[in-house]
Coordinates of C-alpha atoms in Angstrom, one line a residue:
X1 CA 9.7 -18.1 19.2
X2 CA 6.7 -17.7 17.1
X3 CA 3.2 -18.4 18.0
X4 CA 0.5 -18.5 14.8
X5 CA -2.5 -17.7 16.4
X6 CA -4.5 -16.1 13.9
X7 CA -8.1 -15.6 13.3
X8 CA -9.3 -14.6 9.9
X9 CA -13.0 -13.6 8.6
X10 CA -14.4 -12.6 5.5
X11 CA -17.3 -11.7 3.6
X12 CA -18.4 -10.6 -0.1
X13 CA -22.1 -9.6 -1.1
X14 CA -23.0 -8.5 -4.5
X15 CA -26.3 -7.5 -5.7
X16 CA -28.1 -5.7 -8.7
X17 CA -29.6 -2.4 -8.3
X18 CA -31.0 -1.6 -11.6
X19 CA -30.5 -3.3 -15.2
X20 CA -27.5 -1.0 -15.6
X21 CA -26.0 -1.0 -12.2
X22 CA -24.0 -3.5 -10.3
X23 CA -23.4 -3.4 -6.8
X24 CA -20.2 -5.6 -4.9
X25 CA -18.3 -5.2 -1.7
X26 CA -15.6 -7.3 0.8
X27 CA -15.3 -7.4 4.3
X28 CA -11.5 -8.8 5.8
X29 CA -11.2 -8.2 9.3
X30 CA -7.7 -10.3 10.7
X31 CA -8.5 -10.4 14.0
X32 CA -5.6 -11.8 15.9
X33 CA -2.6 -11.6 13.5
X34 CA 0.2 -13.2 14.2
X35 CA 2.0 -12.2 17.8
X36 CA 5.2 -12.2 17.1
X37 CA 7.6 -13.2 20.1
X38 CA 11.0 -13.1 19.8
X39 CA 14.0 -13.5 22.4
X40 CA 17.5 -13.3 21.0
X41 CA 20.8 -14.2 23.5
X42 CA 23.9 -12.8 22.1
X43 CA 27.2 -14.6 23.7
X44 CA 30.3 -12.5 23.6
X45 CA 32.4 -15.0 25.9
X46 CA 36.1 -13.2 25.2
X47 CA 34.4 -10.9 27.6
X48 CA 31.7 -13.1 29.1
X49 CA 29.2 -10.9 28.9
X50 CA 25.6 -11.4 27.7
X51 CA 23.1 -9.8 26.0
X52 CA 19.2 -10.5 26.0
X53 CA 17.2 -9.3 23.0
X54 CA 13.1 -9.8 23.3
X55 CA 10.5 -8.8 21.5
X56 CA 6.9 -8.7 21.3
X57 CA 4.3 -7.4 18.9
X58 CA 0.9 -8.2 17.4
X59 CA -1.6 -6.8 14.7
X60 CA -5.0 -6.5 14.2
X61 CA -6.3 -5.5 10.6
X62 CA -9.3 -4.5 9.3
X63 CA -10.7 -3.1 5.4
X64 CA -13.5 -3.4 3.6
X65 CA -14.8 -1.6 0.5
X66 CA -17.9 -1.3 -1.2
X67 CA -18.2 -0.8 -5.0
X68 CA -21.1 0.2 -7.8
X69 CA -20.7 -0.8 -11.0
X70 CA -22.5 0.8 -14.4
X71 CA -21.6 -0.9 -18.0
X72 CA -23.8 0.2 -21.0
X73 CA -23.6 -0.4 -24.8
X74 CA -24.6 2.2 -26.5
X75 CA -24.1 1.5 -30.0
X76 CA -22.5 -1.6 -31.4
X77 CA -19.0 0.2 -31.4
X78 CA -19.4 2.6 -28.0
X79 CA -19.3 0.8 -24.8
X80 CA -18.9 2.9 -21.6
X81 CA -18.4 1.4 -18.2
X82 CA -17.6 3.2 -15.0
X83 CA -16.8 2.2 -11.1
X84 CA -17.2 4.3 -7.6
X85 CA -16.4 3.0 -5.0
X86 CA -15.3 3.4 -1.1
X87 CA -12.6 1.4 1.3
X88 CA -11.4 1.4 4.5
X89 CA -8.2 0.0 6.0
X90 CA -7.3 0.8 9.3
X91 CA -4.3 -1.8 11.6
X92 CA -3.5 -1.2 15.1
X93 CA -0.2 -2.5 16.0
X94 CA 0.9 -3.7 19.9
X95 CA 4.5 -4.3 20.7
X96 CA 6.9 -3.9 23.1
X97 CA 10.7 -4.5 22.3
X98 CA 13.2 -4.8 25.7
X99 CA 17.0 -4.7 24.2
X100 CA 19.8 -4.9 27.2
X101 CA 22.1 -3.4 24.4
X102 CA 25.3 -2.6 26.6
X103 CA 23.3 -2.4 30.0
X104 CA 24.0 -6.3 29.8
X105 CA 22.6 -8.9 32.7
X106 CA 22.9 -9.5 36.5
X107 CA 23.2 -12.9 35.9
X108 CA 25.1 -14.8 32.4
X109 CA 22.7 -17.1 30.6
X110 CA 20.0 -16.3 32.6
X111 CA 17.5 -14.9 29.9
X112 CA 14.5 -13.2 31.1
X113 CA 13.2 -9.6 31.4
X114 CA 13.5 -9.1 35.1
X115 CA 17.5 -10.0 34.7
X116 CA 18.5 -7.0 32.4
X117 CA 20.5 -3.9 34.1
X118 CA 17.7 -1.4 33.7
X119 CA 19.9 1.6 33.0
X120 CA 20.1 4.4 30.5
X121 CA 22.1 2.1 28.6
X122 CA 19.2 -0.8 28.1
X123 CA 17.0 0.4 25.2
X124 CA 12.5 0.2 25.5
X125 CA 10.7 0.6 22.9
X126 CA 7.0 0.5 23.4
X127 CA 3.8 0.5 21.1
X128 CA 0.1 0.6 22.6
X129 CA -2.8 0.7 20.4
X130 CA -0.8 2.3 17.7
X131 CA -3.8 2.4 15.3
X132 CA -3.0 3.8 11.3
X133 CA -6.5 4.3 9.2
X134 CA -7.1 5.3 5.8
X135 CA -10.2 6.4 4.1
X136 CA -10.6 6.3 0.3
X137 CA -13.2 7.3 -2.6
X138 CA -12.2 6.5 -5.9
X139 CA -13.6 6.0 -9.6
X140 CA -12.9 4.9 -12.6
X141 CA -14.4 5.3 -16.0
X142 CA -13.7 3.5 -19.4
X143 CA -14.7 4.8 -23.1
X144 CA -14.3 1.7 -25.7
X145 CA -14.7 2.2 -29.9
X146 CA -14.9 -0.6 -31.9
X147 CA -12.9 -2.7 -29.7
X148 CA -10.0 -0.5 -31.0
X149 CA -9.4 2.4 -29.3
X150 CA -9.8 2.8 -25.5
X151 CA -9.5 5.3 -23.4
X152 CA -9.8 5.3 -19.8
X153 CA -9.6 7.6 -16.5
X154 CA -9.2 7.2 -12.7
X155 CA -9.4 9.1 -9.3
X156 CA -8.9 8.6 -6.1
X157 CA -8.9 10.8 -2.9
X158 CA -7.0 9.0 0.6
X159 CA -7.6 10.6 4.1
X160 CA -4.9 9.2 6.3
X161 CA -4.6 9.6 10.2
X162 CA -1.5 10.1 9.6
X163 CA -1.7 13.3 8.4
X164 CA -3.4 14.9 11.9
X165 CA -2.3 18.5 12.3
X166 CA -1.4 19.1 9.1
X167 CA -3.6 21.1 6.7
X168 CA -4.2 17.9 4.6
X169 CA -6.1 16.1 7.6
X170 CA -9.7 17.3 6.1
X171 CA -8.9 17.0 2.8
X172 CA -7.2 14.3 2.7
X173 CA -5.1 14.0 -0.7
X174 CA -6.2 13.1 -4.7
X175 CA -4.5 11.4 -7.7
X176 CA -5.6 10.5 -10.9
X177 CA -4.7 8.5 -14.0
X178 CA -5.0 9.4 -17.5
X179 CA -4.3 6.0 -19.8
X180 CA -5.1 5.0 -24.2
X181 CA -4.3 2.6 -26.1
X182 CA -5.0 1.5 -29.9
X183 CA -5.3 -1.6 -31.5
X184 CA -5.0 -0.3 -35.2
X185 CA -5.8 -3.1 -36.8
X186 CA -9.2 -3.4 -35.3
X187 CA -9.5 0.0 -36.9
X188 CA -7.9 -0.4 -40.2
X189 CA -6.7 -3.5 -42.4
X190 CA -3.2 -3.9 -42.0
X191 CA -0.4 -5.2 -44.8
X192 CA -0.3 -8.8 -45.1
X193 CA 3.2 -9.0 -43.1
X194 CA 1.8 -6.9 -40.5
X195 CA -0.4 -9.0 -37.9
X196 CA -0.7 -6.5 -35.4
X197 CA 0.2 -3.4 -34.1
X198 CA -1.1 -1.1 -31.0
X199 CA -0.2 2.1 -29.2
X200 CA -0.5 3.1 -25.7
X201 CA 0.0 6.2 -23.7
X202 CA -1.0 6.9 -19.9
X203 CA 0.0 9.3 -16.9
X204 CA -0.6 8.8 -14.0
X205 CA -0.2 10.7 -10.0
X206 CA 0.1 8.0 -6.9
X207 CA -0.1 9.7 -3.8
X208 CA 1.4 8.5 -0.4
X209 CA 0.9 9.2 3.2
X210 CA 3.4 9.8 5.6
X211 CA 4.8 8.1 8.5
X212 CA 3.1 8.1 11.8
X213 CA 3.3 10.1 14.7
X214 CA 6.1 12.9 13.2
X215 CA 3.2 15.9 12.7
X216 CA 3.2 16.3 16.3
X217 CA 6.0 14.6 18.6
X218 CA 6.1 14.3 21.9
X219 CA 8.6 13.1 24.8
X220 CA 8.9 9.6 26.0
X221 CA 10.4 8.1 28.9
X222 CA 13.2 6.1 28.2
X223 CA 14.5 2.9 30.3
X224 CA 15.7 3.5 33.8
X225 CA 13.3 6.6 34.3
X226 CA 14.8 9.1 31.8
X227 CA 13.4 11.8 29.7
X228 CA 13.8 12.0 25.9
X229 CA 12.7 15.2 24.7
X230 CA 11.5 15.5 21.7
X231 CA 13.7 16.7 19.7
X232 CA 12.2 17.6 15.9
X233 CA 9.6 20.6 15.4
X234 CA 6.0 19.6 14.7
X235 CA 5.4 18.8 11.0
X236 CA 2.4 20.9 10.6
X237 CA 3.4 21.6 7.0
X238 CA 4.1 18.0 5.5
X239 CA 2.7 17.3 2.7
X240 CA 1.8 13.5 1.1
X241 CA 4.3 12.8 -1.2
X242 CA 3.1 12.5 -4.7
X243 CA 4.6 10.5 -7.6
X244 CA 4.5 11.1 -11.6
X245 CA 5.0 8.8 -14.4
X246 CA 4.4 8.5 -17.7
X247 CA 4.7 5.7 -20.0
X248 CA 4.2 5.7 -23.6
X249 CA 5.2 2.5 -25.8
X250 CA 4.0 -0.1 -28.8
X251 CA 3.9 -2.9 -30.1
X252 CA 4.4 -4.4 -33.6
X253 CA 4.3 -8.1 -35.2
X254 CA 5.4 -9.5 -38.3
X255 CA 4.9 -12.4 -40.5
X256 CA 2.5 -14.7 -38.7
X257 CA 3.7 -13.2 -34.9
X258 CA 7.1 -14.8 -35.5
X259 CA 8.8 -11.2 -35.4
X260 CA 8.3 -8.2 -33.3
X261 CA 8.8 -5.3 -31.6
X262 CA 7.7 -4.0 -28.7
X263 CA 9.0 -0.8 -27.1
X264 CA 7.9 1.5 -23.8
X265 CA 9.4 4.5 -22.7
X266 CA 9.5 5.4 -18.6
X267 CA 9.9 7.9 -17.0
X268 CA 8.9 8.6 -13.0
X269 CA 9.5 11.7 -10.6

């Protein structure tokens, strides 16, 4: 069963600060998310035994980011335009999951919490305020000629909860981008049976947090009273993983744009 309560709110301001700068942001706050609830009844009747499956869980999300904007002229060819900005996103997540597995019921067909064999066998899982938040500052900055050639940078630094007691949690972690592209024949006059043709290149570093709550397990109690230790070391010394690629490609048409080639080479690690 599903229930599809869910309260939604948002807001965007914008503003001008100067002649030059540009000031936007966005507020999205999901108040009550979905709950999710869920009961599954699994009938093995060659052994007439049953199995009750039920699950609960709901979400509440918030983020919001706040931007300044600067795009100048300079000269007739030169443009330059640049963004800083901030965000937040931070979700808490509430759920609890009750699975008899093997532990099965008192009673057959009777499908309700209180009726599961609360053993070692039955299987809790259990998630209170589990609350993830990221922080971010990021930029970017664009360099146009001549409507031809374009070059263009970006950076962005994350601070993730997620990464608590590790030597990342005050730094949080950067990436960047590095991109270009060409439009030669904004630049120079192309043959007749050439109608266009472009270049690009970029690089660029995502970064990624990592999952939650593995820098610093601890023991749970399990259904019907028992103790699970934990059993993995502390991950003091995980890192965010961090992803290359590059990408370099272009594009040529022919005769009018009824031929043409367009070709990118990939490549990710």
């Amino acid at each position: 069963r599903i229930r599809p309560d869910q309260v939604l709110h948002a807001a965007l301001f914008e503003f001008l600060l100067v002649d030059l700068f540009e000031g936007c942001g966005d507020l999205l706050g999901n108040v009550l998310t979905p709950a999710l609830r869920r009961t599954d009844a699994l009938f093995e009747l060659q052994f007439l035994e049953v199995k009750l499956n039920a699950v609960d869980r709901s979400y509440h999300l918030a983020c919001g980011e706040a931007l300044a904007l600067f795009d100048r002229r300079f000269t007739p060819d030169w443009t330059f335009s640049a963004t800083v900005g901030v965000s937040l996103n931070d979700r808490t997540v509430n759920s609890l999951r009750i699975d008899s597995k093997t532990a099965s019921l008192y009673y057959p067909n009777v499908f309700n919490v209180a009726n599961i064999v609360m053993n070692n066998s039955a299987y809790v899982d259990e998630q209170i305020d589990a609350r993830r938040q990221i922080q971010s500052l990021f930029a970017t900055a664009s360099v146009k000629y001549a409507e031809s050639l374009n070059l263009e940078v970006t950076g962005r630094n994350d601070w993730a909860s997620t990464l608590a007691y590790t030597s990342h949690e005050g730094s949080g972690f950067f990436y960047c981008s590095f991109g270009a592209s060409w439009g030669v024949g904004k630049m120079f006059k192309l043959p007749e049976w050439m109608s266009f043709a472009k270049v690009r290149l970029t690089w660029s570093r995502v970064g990624n947090d990592i999952p939650m709550f593995i820098t610093n397990p601890k023991a749970h109690i399990t259904a019907g009273g028992g103790i699970n230790a934990a059993d993995a070391a502390p991950g003091a010394d995980l890192k965010p993983e961090m992803t290359n690629a590059l990408e370099a490609g272009f594009e040529w048409r022919f005769f009018g744009d009824r031929q043409g080639i367009n070709a990118t080479y990939y490549k990710t690690n």
